[in-house]
Short mmCIF file of N, CA and C in Angstrom, two decimals:
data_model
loop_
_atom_site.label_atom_id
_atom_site.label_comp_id
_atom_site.label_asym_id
_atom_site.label_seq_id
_atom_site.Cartn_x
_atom_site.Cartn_y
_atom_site.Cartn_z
N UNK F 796 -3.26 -24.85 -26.14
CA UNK F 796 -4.06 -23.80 -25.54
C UNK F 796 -3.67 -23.59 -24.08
N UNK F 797 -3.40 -24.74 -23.09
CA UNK F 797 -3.51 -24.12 -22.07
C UNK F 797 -1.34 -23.57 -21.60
N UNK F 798 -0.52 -23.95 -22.33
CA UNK F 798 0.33 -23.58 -22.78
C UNK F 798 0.32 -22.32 -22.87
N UNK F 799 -0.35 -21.79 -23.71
CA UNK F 799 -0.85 -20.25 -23.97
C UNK F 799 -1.33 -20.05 -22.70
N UNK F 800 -2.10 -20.37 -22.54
CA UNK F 800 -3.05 -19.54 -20.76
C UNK F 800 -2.05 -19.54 -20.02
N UNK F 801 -0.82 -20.76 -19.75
CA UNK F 801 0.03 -20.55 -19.24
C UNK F 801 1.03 -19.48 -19.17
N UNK F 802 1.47 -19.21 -20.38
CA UNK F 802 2.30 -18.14 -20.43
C UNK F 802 2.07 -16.74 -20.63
N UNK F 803 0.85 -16.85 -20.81
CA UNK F 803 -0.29 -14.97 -20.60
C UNK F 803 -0.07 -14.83 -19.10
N UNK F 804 -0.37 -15.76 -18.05
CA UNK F 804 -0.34 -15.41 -16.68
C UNK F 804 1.07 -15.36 -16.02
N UNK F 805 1.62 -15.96 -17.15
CA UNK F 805 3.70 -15.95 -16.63
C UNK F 805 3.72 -14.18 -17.23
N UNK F 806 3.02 -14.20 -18.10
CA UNK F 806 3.89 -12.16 -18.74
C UNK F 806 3.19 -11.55 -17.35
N UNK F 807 1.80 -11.87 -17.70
CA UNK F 807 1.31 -10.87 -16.74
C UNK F 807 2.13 -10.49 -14.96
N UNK F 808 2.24 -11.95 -14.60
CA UNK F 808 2.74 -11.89 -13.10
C UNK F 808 4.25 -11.15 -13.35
N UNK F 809 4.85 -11.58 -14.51
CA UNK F 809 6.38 -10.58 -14.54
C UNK F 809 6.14 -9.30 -14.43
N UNK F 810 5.13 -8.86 -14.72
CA UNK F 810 5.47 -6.93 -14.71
C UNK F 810 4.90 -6.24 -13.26
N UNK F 811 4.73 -7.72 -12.42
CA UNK F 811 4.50 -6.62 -10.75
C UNK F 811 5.44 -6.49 -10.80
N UNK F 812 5.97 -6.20 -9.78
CA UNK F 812 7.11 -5.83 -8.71
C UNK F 812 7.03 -5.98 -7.48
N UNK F 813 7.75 -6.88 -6.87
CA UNK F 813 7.38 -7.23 -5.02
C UNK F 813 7.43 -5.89 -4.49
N UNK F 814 7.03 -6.15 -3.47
CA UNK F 814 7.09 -5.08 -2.09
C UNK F 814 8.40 -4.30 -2.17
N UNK F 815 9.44 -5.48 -2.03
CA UNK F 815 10.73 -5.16 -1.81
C UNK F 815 11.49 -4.19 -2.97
N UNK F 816 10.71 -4.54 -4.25
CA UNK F 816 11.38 -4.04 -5.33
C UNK F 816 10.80 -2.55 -5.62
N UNK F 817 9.84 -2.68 -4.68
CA UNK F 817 8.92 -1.10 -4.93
C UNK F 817 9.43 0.09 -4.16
N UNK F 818 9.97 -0.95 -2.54
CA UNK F 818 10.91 0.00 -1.39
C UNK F 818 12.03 0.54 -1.84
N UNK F 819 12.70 0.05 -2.77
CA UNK F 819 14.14 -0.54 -3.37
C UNK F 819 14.22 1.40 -4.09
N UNK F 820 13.13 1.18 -4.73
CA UNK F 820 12.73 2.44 -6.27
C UNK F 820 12.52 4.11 -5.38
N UNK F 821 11.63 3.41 -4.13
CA UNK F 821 11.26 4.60 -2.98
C UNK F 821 9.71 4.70 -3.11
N UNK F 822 9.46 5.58 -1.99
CA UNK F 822 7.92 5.59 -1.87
C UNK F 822 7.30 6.52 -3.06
N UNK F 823 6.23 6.79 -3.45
CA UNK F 823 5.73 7.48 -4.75
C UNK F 823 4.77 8.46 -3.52
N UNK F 824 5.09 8.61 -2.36
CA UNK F 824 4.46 9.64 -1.72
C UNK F 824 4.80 9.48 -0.01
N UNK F 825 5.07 10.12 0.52
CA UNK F 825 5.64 10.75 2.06
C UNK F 825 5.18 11.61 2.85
N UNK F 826 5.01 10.91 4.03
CA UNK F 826 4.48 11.56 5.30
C UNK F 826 4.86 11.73 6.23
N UNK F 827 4.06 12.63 7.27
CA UNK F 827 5.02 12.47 8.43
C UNK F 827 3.28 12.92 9.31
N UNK F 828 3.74 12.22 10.86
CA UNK F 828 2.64 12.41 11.34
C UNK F 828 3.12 12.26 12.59
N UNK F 829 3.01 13.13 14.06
CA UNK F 829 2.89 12.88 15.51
C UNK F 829 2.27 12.27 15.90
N UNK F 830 1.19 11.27 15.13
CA UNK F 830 0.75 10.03 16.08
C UNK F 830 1.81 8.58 16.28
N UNK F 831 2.03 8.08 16.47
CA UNK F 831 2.09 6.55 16.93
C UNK F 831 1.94 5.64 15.95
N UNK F 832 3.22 5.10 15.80
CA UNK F 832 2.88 3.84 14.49
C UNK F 832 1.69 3.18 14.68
N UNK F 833 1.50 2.95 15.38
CA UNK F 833 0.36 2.05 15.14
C UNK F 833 -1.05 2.52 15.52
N UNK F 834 -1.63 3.16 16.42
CA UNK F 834 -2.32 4.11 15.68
C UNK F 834 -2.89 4.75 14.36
N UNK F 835 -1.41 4.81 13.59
CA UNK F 835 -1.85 6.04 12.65
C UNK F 835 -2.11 4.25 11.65
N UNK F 836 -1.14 3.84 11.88
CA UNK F 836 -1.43 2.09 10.76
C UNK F 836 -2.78 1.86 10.81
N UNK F 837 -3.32 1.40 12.08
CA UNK F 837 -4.55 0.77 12.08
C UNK F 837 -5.75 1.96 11.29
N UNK F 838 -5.27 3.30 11.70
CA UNK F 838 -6.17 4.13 11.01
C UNK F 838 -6.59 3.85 9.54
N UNK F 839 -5.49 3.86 8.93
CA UNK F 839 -5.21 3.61 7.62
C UNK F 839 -5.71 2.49 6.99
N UNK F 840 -5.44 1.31 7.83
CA UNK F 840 -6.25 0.01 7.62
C UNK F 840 -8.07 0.03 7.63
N UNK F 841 -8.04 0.37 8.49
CA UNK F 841 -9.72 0.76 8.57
C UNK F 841 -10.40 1.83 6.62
N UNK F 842 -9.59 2.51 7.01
CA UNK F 842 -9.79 3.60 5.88
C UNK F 842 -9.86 2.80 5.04
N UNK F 843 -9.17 2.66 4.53
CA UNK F 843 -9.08 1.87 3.45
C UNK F 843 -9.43 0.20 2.80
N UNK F 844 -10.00 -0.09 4.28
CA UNK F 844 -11.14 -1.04 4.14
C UNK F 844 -12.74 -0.87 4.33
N UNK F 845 -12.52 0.28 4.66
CA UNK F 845 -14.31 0.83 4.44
C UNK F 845 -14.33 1.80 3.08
N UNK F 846 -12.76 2.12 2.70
CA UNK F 846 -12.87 2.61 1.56
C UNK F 846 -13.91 2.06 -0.08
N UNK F 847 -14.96 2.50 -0.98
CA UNK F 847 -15.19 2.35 -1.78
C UNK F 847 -14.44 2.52 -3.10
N UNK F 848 -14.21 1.51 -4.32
CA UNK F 848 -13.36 2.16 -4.82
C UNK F 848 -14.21 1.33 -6.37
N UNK F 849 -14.92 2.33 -6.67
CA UNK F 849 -15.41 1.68 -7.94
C UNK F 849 -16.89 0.93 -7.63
N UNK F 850 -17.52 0.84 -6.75
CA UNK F 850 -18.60 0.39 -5.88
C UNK F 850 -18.16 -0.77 -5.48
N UNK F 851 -16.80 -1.51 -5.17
CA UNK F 851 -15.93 -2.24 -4.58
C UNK F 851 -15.39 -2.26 -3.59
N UNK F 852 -15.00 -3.05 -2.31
CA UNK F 852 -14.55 -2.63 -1.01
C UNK F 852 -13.23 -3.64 -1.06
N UNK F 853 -12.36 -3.31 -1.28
CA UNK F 853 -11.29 -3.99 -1.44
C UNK F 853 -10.13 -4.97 -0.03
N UNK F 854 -10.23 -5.56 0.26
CA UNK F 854 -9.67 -5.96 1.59
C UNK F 854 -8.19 -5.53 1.66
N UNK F 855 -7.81 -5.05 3.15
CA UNK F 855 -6.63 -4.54 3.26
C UNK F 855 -5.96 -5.79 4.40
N UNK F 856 -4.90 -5.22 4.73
CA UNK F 856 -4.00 -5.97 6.09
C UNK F 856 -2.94 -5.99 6.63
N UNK F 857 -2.51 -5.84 7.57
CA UNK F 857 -1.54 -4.82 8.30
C UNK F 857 -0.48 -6.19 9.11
N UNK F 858 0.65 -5.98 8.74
CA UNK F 858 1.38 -6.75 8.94
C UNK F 858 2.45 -6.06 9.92
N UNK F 859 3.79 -6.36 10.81
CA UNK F 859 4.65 -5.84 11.07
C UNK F 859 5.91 -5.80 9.94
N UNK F 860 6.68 -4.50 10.08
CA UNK F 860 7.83 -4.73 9.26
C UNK F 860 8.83 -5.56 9.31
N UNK F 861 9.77 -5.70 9.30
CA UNK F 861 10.96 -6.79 9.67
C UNK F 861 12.39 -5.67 10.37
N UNK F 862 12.29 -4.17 9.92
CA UNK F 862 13.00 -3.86 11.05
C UNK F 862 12.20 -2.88 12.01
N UNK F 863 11.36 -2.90 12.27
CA UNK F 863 10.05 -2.76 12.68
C UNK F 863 9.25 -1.72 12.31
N UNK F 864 7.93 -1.62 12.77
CA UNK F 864 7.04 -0.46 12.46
C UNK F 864 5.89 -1.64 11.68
N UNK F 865 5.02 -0.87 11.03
CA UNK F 865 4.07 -1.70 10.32
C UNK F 865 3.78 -1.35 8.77
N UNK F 866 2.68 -2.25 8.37
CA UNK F 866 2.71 -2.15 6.93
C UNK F 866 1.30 -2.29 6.44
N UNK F 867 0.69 -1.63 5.70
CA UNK F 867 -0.78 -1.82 5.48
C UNK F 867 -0.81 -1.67 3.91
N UNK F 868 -1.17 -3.44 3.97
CA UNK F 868 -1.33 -3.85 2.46
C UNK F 868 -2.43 -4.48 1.59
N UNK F 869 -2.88 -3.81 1.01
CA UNK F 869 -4.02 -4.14 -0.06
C UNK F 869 -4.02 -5.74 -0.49
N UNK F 870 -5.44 -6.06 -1.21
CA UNK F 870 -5.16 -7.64 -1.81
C UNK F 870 -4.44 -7.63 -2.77
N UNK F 871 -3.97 -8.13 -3.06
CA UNK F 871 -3.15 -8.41 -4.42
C UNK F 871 -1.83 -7.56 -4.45
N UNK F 872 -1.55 -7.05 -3.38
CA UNK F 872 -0.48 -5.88 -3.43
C UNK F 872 -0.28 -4.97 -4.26
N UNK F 873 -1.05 -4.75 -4.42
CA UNK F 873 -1.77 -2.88 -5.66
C UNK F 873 -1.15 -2.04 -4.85
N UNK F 874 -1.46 -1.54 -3.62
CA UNK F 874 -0.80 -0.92 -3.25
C UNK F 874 -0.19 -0.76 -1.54
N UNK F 875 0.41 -0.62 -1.13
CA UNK F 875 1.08 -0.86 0.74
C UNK F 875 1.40 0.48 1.57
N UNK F 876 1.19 0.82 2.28
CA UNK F 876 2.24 1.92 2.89
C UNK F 876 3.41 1.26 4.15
N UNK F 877 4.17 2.11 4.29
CA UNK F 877 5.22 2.15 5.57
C UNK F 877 5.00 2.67 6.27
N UNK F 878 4.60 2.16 7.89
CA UNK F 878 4.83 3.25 8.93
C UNK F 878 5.90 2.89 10.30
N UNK F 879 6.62 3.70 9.83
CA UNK F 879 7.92 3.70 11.10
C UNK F 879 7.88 4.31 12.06
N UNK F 880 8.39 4.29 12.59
CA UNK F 880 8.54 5.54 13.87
C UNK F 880 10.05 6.21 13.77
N UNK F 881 9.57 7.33 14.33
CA UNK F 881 10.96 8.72 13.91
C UNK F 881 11.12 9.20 15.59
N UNK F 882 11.73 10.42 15.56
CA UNK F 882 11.86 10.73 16.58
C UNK F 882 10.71 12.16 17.04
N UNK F 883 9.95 12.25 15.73
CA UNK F 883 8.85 13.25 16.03
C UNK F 883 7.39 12.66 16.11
N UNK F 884 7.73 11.26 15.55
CA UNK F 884 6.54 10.40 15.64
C UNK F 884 6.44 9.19 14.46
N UNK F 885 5.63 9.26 13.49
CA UNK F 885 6.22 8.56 12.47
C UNK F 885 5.83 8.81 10.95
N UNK F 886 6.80 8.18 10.49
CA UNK F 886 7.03 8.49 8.72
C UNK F 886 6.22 7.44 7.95
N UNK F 887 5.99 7.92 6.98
CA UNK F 887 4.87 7.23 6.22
C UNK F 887 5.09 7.12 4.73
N UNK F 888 5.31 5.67 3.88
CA UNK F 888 6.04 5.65 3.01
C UNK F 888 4.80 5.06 2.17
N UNK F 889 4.42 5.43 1.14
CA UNK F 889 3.15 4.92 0.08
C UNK F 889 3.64 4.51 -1.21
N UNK F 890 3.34 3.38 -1.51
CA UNK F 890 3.64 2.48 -2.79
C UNK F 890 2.63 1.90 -3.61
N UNK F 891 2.99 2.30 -4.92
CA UNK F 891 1.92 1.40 -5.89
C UNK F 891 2.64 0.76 -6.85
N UNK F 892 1.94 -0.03 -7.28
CA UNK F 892 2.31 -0.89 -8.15
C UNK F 892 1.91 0.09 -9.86
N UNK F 893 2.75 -0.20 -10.75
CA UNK F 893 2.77 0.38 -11.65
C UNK F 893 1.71 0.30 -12.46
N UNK F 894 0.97 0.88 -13.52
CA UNK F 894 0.07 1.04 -14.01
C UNK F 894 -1.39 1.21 -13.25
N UNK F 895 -1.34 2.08 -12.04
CA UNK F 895 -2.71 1.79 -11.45
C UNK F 895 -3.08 3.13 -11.78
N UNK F 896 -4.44 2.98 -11.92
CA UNK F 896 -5.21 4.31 -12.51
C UNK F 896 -4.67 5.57 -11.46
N UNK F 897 -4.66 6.96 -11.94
CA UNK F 897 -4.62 7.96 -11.07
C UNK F 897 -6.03 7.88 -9.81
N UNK F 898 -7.07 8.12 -10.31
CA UNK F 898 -8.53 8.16 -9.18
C UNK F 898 -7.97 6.78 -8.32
N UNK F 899 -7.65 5.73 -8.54
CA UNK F 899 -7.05 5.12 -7.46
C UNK F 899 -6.14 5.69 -6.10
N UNK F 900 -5.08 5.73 -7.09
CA UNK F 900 -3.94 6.68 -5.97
C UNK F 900 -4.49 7.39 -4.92
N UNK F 901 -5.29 8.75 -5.96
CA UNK F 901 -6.13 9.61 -5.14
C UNK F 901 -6.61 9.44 -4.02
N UNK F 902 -7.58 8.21 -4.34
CA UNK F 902 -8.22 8.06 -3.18
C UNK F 902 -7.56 7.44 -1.75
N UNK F 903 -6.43 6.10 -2.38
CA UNK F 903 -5.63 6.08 -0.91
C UNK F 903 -5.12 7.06 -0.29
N UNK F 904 -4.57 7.98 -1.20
CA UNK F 904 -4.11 9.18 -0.48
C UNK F 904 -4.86 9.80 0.10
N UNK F 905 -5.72 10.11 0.02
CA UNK F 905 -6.71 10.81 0.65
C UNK F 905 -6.95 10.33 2.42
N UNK F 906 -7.21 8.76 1.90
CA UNK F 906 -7.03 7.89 3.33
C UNK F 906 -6.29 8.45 4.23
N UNK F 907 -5.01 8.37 3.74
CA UNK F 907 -3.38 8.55 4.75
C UNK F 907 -3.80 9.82 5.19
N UNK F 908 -4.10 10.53 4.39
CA UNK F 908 -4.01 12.12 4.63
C UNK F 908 -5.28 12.39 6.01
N UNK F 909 -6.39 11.80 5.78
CA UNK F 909 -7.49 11.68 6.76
C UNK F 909 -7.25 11.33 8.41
N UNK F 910 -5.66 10.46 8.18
CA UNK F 910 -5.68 9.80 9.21
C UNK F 910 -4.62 10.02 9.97
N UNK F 911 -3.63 11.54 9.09
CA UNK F 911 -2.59 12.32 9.88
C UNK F 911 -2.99 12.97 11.05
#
């Protein structure tokens, strides 16, 4: 039995996809905004931690990138955005993890969009 429990949570964890493998595929939605990386990040972070999603408040958290700019990422990495900086201000890269309901999406998007 626990053999079995074991290997239900081995299928399950195979069909995420890291961060990296999600950047790799491209963003599943794009922005662009004249505020300030970080600014428009922390906006987003907030949003989407006062966001309701199902009568649920889901915790978010905003990390730096590695060639810089920032990153605002959900628990469990459901879903992250990119924010870089450009030369008009900065770009905004949105990722989900596969199989997440549409009214999900929606609503992060909505976030980003609130906070252009």
């Amino acid at each position: 039995m626990r053999i079995l429990i074991g290997a239900l949570g081995l299928a399950l964890l195979a069909g995420c996809a890291s961060m990296n493998e999600k950047r790799a595929d491209g963003p599943a939605r794009s922005f662009s905004s004249a505020k300030p990386v970080d600014s428009l990040a922390e906006c987003v972070l907030f949003a989407w931690q006062n966001q309701s999603l199902m009568g649920a408040h889901y915790g978010a958290s905003i990390q730096p990138l590695a060639d810089g700019g920032r990153t605002v990422i959900s628990t469990g990495e459901v879903e992250f955005a990119d924010f870089r900086g450009s030369n008009s201000g900065t770009e905004v890269g949105l990722y989900f993890q596969s199989g997440l309901m549409d009214w999900r999406k929606n609503r992060r998007i909505e976030a980003v969009n609130s906070c252009l």
